Amino acid sequence: MEKFLFKKISVWIVIILLILIIFLSLLFAWAAQYYSSGKSRGGVVLETIHEISNIPHYFIEIIYKGIAPSMNDQIIKFKPFKGLKKFDRNFNKSFLLISAYDKKNGSSLTYLFDIKQNKIVHLWKPDVEKINKQLKDKTKYIWTREDFEMLHPYLNNDYSLVFTSGEGPLVKIDQCSNIDWVIDSKFHHSIEKDSSNNYLVPITLKSKENYFKKIYGEDTIFNLSQNLQDDAIAVVSPDGKILKTISITKALIDNGYGSYILNLLSRTNNAIHLNDIEPIKENDEYVKEGDVAISLRSLSAVALYRPSENKIIWLKFGPWSEQHDVDYLGDGLFSIFGNDSNLRLGTLRGYSTIYKYDMKNDKVIEFLKLKESNIFASRQGLHKINKDGSIFIEQSENGILHLINKNGKHILKYVHSIDKNEIGSLHWSRYFLDDEIKSMLKANVNCKN
């Protein structure tokens, strides 16, 4: 028996085994990387390999759990804008409003960061437990501290914030993070203010109306609306009252676009996915005050809608795909952040693109391909073309903020590092030039975070 156990093995067999092990290791690594890149081939086999490759990450997370610095300590220690000396100092005169997970706090926080001083100016820490206590239906939206997000917080002049956590209530806290009000409903995605000082927020309605009877008549047997996520625009007053809701489903059907929704319903009940509402606050020859530009991800469509007339002025499909942000630049120009990905098929080109739509000529152009900037937001993401020509972009799930010039060259870059081994996602940040929040900066802050 002992002779059998310690029997000599030929050196050639050892070499062949080593070569085979190395080859299989490289093949395994390639398969895991291939799956992570968003490729659609391979099915359950590559998915299993990808999950196995993540096992070391889980052990690392256990080892480092609870020892990461707080967000406030981290940002000062990390100094993400140390490279500013290399760039035009004018870009230094700006602020970031960042919402992200803080490991030490065990929940998401929001902070206002002064780029010039390279420090946090103000920090908000909402009490998740107190928010949960104000919810009527405790079975739907109860958040753990870890799952809670402060999604797209809107900063008011008195340092109060309005935010949601995605698929849950809308919350307002004051400058000291005390709760002002909570609206218990299914809000999600962007938060903006119109010219009447009301908040415009996507909301999912509990509609029982059979919208499709308007397309196919009273003989329609199935109430397809029961299977549809009925996204709408909620108009919310500063004191936390829903003034009205405007169904995007109904608006699309009333304007002759209902068949597009019906076609998607065969694959998903989320056939609209309203992810951005851009209120128009001016009058010109192309838009009216009170109009809204809306982004409909599932349709890969962007539209200009006039609620006062229930009229879709225009609706454009592509060339963007599953876009997540639309802004009005004035003079009939709109910018669109195209994710240029597909949830089912993966990445289309490996980078995102900023497009512009010109109402004057009814023309779409590729304003800036983000290939050289190495920016790809497969999901979520947002952009802002600033008055000084710089462009702010958030890669939400990658935890990266970018400030680039019109040629795609980086001015600033920030990576949200939870600890030295883990990057955390961002929850829709905002970028302000000095003059955009000048009046707010003069406000008297009477509390310390």
PDB file of C-alpha atoms in Angstrom, residues 154 180 198 201 220 228 255 305 348 418 436:
ATOM      1  CA  TYR A 154     -33.253  67.467  -4.638  1.00  0.00           C
ATOM      2  CA  ASP A 180     -40.611  67.144   7.370  1.00  0.00           C
ATOM      3  CA  ASN A 198     -43.710  71.847  -7.294  1.00  0.00           C
ATOM      4  CA  VAL A 201     -41.555  62.718  -9.694  1.00  0.00           C
ATOM      5  CA  THR A 220     -61.749  43.986 -25.741  1.00  0.00           C
ATOM      6  CA  LEU A 228     -49.017  46.848 -16.882  1.00  0.00           C
ATOM      7  CA  ASN A 255     -51.839  60.246 -28.760  1.00  0.00           C
ATOM      8  CA  TYR A 305     -45.355  66.247 -23.632  1.00  0.00           C
ATOM      9  CA  LEU A 348     -24.342  47.250 -27.794  1.00  0.00           C
ATOM     10  CA  ILE A 418     -16.455  51.993   0.198  1.00  0.00           C
ATOM     11  CA  GLU A 436     -26.349  77.880  -9.511  1.00  0.00           C
TER      12      GLU A 436
END
